Amino acid sequence: MKTRITELLGIDYPIFQGGMAWVADGDLAGAVSKAGGLGIIGGGNAPKEVVKGHIDRVRELTDKPFGVNIMLLSPFADDIVDLVIEEKVKVVTTGAGNPGKYMARFKEAGITVIPVIPSVALAKRMEKLGVDALVAEGMEAGGHIGKLTTMSLVRQVVEAVSIPVIAAGGIGDGHGVAAAFMLGAEAAQVGTRFIVAKESNAHPNYKAKIIGSKDIDTVVSAQHFGHAVRGLKNKLTKRFDEAEREAFRQDNPDVSIFETMGAGALRAGVVDGDVENGAVMAGQIAGLVHKEETCEEIVRDLYEGAREVIAQEAKRWSE
Ligand code: TUI
């Protein structure tokens, strides 16, 4: 099957693996790309040398296309932009901001640019800037999120732009992928399910917490004073909730707490496996993620699952 996205990128399946900070390293991205999806290295807050190591690792694992996600709030964002150009990375996704100031350099380098956007306004601005496609990410997603749900956002973005759209947020199996296509998306991005992949180096405690979670176990922290972030409930999110309630009571709240409380928390959760005091980012679909599987099994299940659902429904609707 072909979409503008599979054609643009030269991938076998219309499946992206989200570029998750600390989780999406060379091993994970390489395994997803090898399986025929688009593996994406999560730049996160990592310095250039670390991301370079991930790029080298993907290239050891496969010759297939892969991407790098540049997290625009990172102090190293400029360096990662230099790196993807030096390394001739073909695909870049961006998150947590507007990549406008880098566009001329990306285009000059022939890079396919795919910003993640949380609203129609930003989608239109990005299309005018000349980006190649958009990931429309709903607030079901884990990590830093906007305000709209995937259902509402994807449909409105597809209607508002002519470039292809990849749906993200709340997609964890073939049904979700099929739903994304029903909204007009031409690929789906999946994060949470890949955290528990066999090739994922996320700490076993983190994987176990996702596998053991149910639909209502995620919360959004720092919604009102910092950057809204979705993750599994734990001691850290309780402390965030308390700080937020306290900040609401004050006329001039000290919001720096929301930056300091986050610093290092993601590493603690993902790498050290401190799933109580660390950040355990995950999307609302975590309750659907039941077991550890290889990236090949996950990509295949997402694709074949969607095929089956779409074929069944096509039959039903044509009768
Ligand atoms: O970026 C993500 N997810 C993330 S980034 C991240 S690291 C982090 N940790 C704590 C606080 C902040 C970041 C963890 N998860 N997803 C893509 C995404 N991009 N979601 C929302 C956005 C976004 C938000 C605002 C994109 C553009 C934007 O533009 C604002 C503007 O400048 O107009």
CSV table of C-alpha atoms in Angstrom, one decimal, residues 60-245:
chain,number,residue,atom,x,y,z
A,60,GLU,CA,25.0,-0.1,11.6
A,61,LEU,CA,21.6,-1.7,11.9
A,62,THR,CA,20.0,-0.7,8.6
A,63,ASP,CA,20.4,1.2,5.3
A,64,LYS,CA,16.7,2.1,5.4
A,65,PRO,CA,15.3,5.6,6.0
A,66,PHE,CA,15.2,7.0,9.5
A,67,GLY,CA,14.6,10.4,11.1
A,68,VAL,CA,15.8,12.5,14.0
A,69,ASN,CA,13.4,14.5,16.2
A,70,ILE,CA,14.7,17.9,17.3
A,71,MET,CA,13.1,19.0,20.6
A,72,LEU,CA,13.1,22.7,20.1
A,73,LEU,CA,13.2,23.6,23.9
A,74,SER,CA,16.5,21.8,24.1
A,75,PRO,CA,19.6,23.9,24.9
A,76,PHE,CA,21.3,21.9,22.2
A,77,ALA,CA,18.7,22.4,19.4
A,78,ASP,CA,21.1,24.5,17.3
A,79,ASP,CA,23.8,21.8,17.6
A,80,ILE,CA,21.4,19.0,16.6
A,81,VAL,CA,20.4,21.1,13.6
A,82,ASP,CA,24.1,21.3,12.6
A,83,LEU,CA,24.5,17.6,13.2
A,84,VAL,CA,21.6,16.4,11.0
A,85,ILE,CA,22.9,18.6,8.2
A,86,GLU,CA,26.5,17.3,8.6
A,87,GLU,CA,25.3,13.7,8.8
A,88,LYS,CA,23.0,14.1,5.8
A,89,VAL,CA,20.0,12.8,7.8
A,90,LYS,CA,17.1,12.7,5.3
A,91,VAL,CA,14.2,13.2,7.6
A,92,VAL,CA,13.7,15.6,10.6
A,93,THR,CA,10.7,15.9,12.8
A,94,THR,CA,10.5,18.8,15.3
A,95,GLY,CA,8.6,19.1,18.6
A,96,ALA,CA,7.7,21.6,21.3
A,97,GLY,CA,8.1,24.7,19.2
A,98,ASN,CA,8.2,26.4,15.8
A,99,PRO,CA,11.1,25.3,13.6
A,100,GLY,CA,10.8,28.4,11.3
A,101,LYS,CA,14.2,29.8,12.0
A,102,TYR,CA,15.9,26.6,10.7
A,103,MET,CA,13.8,26.0,7.6
A,104,ALA,CA,16.1,27.7,5.1
A,105,ARG,CA,19.1,25.6,6.2
A,106,PHE,CA,17.0,22.4,6.2
A,107,LYS,CA,15.7,23.0,2.7
A,108,GLU,CA,19.2,23.9,1.5
A,109,ALA,CA,20.4,20.6,2.8
A,110,GLY,CA,17.6,18.7,1.1
A,111,ILE,CA,16.1,17.5,4.4
A,112,THR,CA,12.5,16.4,4.5
A,113,VAL,CA,11.0,18.5,7.4
A,114,ILE,CA,8.0,17.2,9.3
A,115,PRO,CA,7.0,19.4,12.3
A,116,VAL,CA,4.8,18.1,15.1
A,117,ILE,CA,2.0,20.6,15.6
A,118,PRO,CA,-0.9,20.8,18.1
A,119,SER,CA,-3.2,23.3,16.2
A,120,VAL,CA,-4.6,24.3,12.8
A,121,ALA,CA,-3.0,27.7,13.1
A,122,LEU,CA,0.5,26.3,13.5
A,123,ALA,CA,-0.2,23.7,10.7
A,124,LYS,CA,-1.1,26.5,8.2
A,125,ARG,CA,2.0,28.5,9.3
A,126,MET,CA,4.2,25.5,8.7
A,127,GLU,CA,2.7,24.7,5.3
A,128,LYS,CA,3.4,28.3,4.2
A,129,LEU,CA,7.0,27.9,5.4
A,130,GLY,CA,7.4,25.0,3.0
A,131,VAL,CA,7.5,21.9,5.3
A,132,ASP,CA,6.9,18.6,3.6
A,133,ALA,CA,4.3,17.0,5.9
A,134,LEU,CA,2.9,17.5,9.4
A,135,VAL,CA,2.5,15.2,12.5
A,136,ALA,CA,-0.8,16.3,14.1
A,137,GLU,CA,-0.5,15.2,17.7
A,138,GLY,CA,-3.5,15.1,19.9
A,139,MET,CA,-3.5,15.4,23.7
A,140,GLU,CA,-3.9,11.7,24.2
A,141,ALA,CA,-0.2,11.5,23.5
A,142,GLY,CA,2.5,11.1,26.2
A,143,GLY,CA,5.0,13.8,26.9
A,144,HIS,CA,4.5,17.5,26.0
A,145,ILE,CA,1.1,18.0,24.6
A,146,GLY,CA,-1.3,20.6,23.2
A,147,LYS,CA,-5.0,21.0,24.0
A,148,LEU,CA,-6.9,19.2,21.3
A,149,THR,CA,-7.8,15.5,21.0
A,150,THR,CA,-6.4,13.5,18.0
A,151,MET,CA,-10.0,13.0,16.6
A,152,SER,CA,-10.6,16.8,16.5
A,153,LEU,CA,-7.1,17.9,15.6
A,154,VAL,CA,-6.3,15.5,12.8
A,155,ARG,CA,-9.5,16.0,10.9
A,156,GLN,CA,-9.3,19.8,11.1
A,157,VAL,CA,-5.6,19.9,10.1
A,158,VAL,CA,-6.2,17.5,7.1
A,159,GLU,CA,-9.0,19.8,6.0
A,160,ALA,CA,-6.9,23.0,6.4
A,161,VAL,CA,-3.7,22.0,4.6
A,162,SER,CA,-2.7,20.2,1.3
A,163,ILE,CA,0.5,18.6,2.5
A,164,PRO,CA,0.2,15.0,3.9
A,165,VAL,CA,-0.6,14.6,7.6
A,166,ILE,CA,0.6,11.9,10.0
A,167,ALA,CA,-1.8,11.3,13.0
A,168,ALA,CA,-0.3,10.9,16.5
A,169,GLY,CA,-1.7,10.6,20.0
A,170,GLY,CA,-3.7,7.6,21.3
A,171,ILE,CA,-2.7,5.2,18.6
A,172,GLY,CA,-1.5,1.8,19.8
A,173,ASP,CA,-2.9,-0.9,17.5
A,174,GLY,CA,-4.3,-1.5,14.0
A,175,HIS,CA,-7.7,0.0,15.0
A,176,GLY,CA,-6.0,3.2,15.9
A,177,VAL,CA,-4.0,3.3,12.7
A,178,ALA,CA,-7.2,2.6,10.7
A,179,ALA,CA,-9.0,5.4,12.6
A,180,ALA,CA,-6.1,7.8,11.7
A,181,PHE,CA,-6.7,6.9,8.0
A,182,MET,CA,-10.4,7.4,8.3
A,183,LEU,CA,-9.7,11.0,9.4
A,184,GLY,CA,-7.6,11.6,6.3
A,185,ALA,CA,-4.1,10.9,7.7
A,186,GLU,CA,-1.6,9.2,5.5
A,187,ALA,CA,0.5,7.6,8.2
A,188,ALA,CA,0.3,7.1,12.0
A,189,GLN,CA,2.9,7.8,14.7
A,190,VAL,CA,3.1,5.5,17.7
A,191,GLY,CA,5.1,6.2,20.8
A,192,THR,CA,3.9,4.3,24.0
A,193,ARG,CA,3.7,0.9,22.4
A,194,PHE,CA,7.3,1.2,21.2
A,195,ILE,CA,8.6,2.0,24.7
A,196,VAL,CA,8.0,-1.6,25.6
A,197,ALA,CA,9.5,-3.1,22.4
A,198,LYS,CA,12.2,-5.8,23.0
A,199,GLU,CA,14.8,-3.5,21.3
A,200,SER,CA,13.8,-0.5,23.6
A,201,ASN,CA,16.4,0.2,26.2
A,202,ALA,CA,13.9,1.8,28.5
A,203,HIS,CA,14.3,0.5,32.1
A,204,PRO,CA,12.3,-2.7,32.9
A,205,ASN,CA,10.4,-0.9,35.6
A,206,TYR,CA,9.2,1.7,33.1
A,207,LYS,CA,8.1,-1.1,30.7
A,208,ALA,CA,6.3,-2.9,33.5
A,209,LYS,CA,4.5,0.3,34.6
A,210,ILE,CA,3.2,0.8,31.1
A,211,ILE,CA,2.2,-2.8,30.7
A,212,GLY,CA,0.4,-2.8,34.2
A,213,SER,CA,-1.4,0.5,33.5
A,214,LYS,CA,-5.1,1.0,32.6
A,215,ASP,CA,-6.9,3.7,30.6
A,216,ILE,CA,-7.2,6.3,33.4
A,217,ASP,CA,-3.7,6.0,34.8
A,218,THR,CA,-2.1,9.0,33.0
A,219,VAL,CA,-2.3,12.6,34.2
A,220,VAL,CA,-1.3,15.9,32.7
A,221,SER,CA,1.2,17.9,34.8
A,222,ALA,CA,2.2,21.6,34.7
A,223,GLN,CA,-0.9,22.3,32.6
A,224,HIS,CA,-1.3,25.9,33.7
A,225,PHE,CA,2.2,27.2,34.7
A,226,GLY,CA,4.8,25.2,32.7
A,227,HIS,CA,4.7,23.0,29.7
A,228,ALA,CA,1.8,20.5,29.9
A,229,VAL,CA,3.2,16.9,30.1
A,230,ARG,CA,1.3,13.6,30.1
A,231,GLY,CA,2.7,10.7,32.1
A,232,LEU,CA,1.7,7.9,34.4
A,233,LYS,CA,0.6,8.9,37.8
A,234,ASN,CA,3.2,8.6,40.6
A,235,LYS,CA,4.8,10.5,43.4
A,236,LEU,CA,6.3,13.0,41.0
A,237,THR,CA,3.0,13.9,39.4
A,238,LYS,CA,1.4,14.2,42.9
A,239,ARG,CA,4.2,16.7,43.8
A,240,PHE,CA,3.4,18.6,40.6
A,241,ASP,CA,-0.3,18.6,41.4
A,242,GLU,CA,0.4,20.1,44.8
A,243,ALA,CA,2.7,22.7,43.4
A,244,GLU,CA,0.1,23.7,40.9
A,245,ARG,CA,-2.6,24.0,43.5
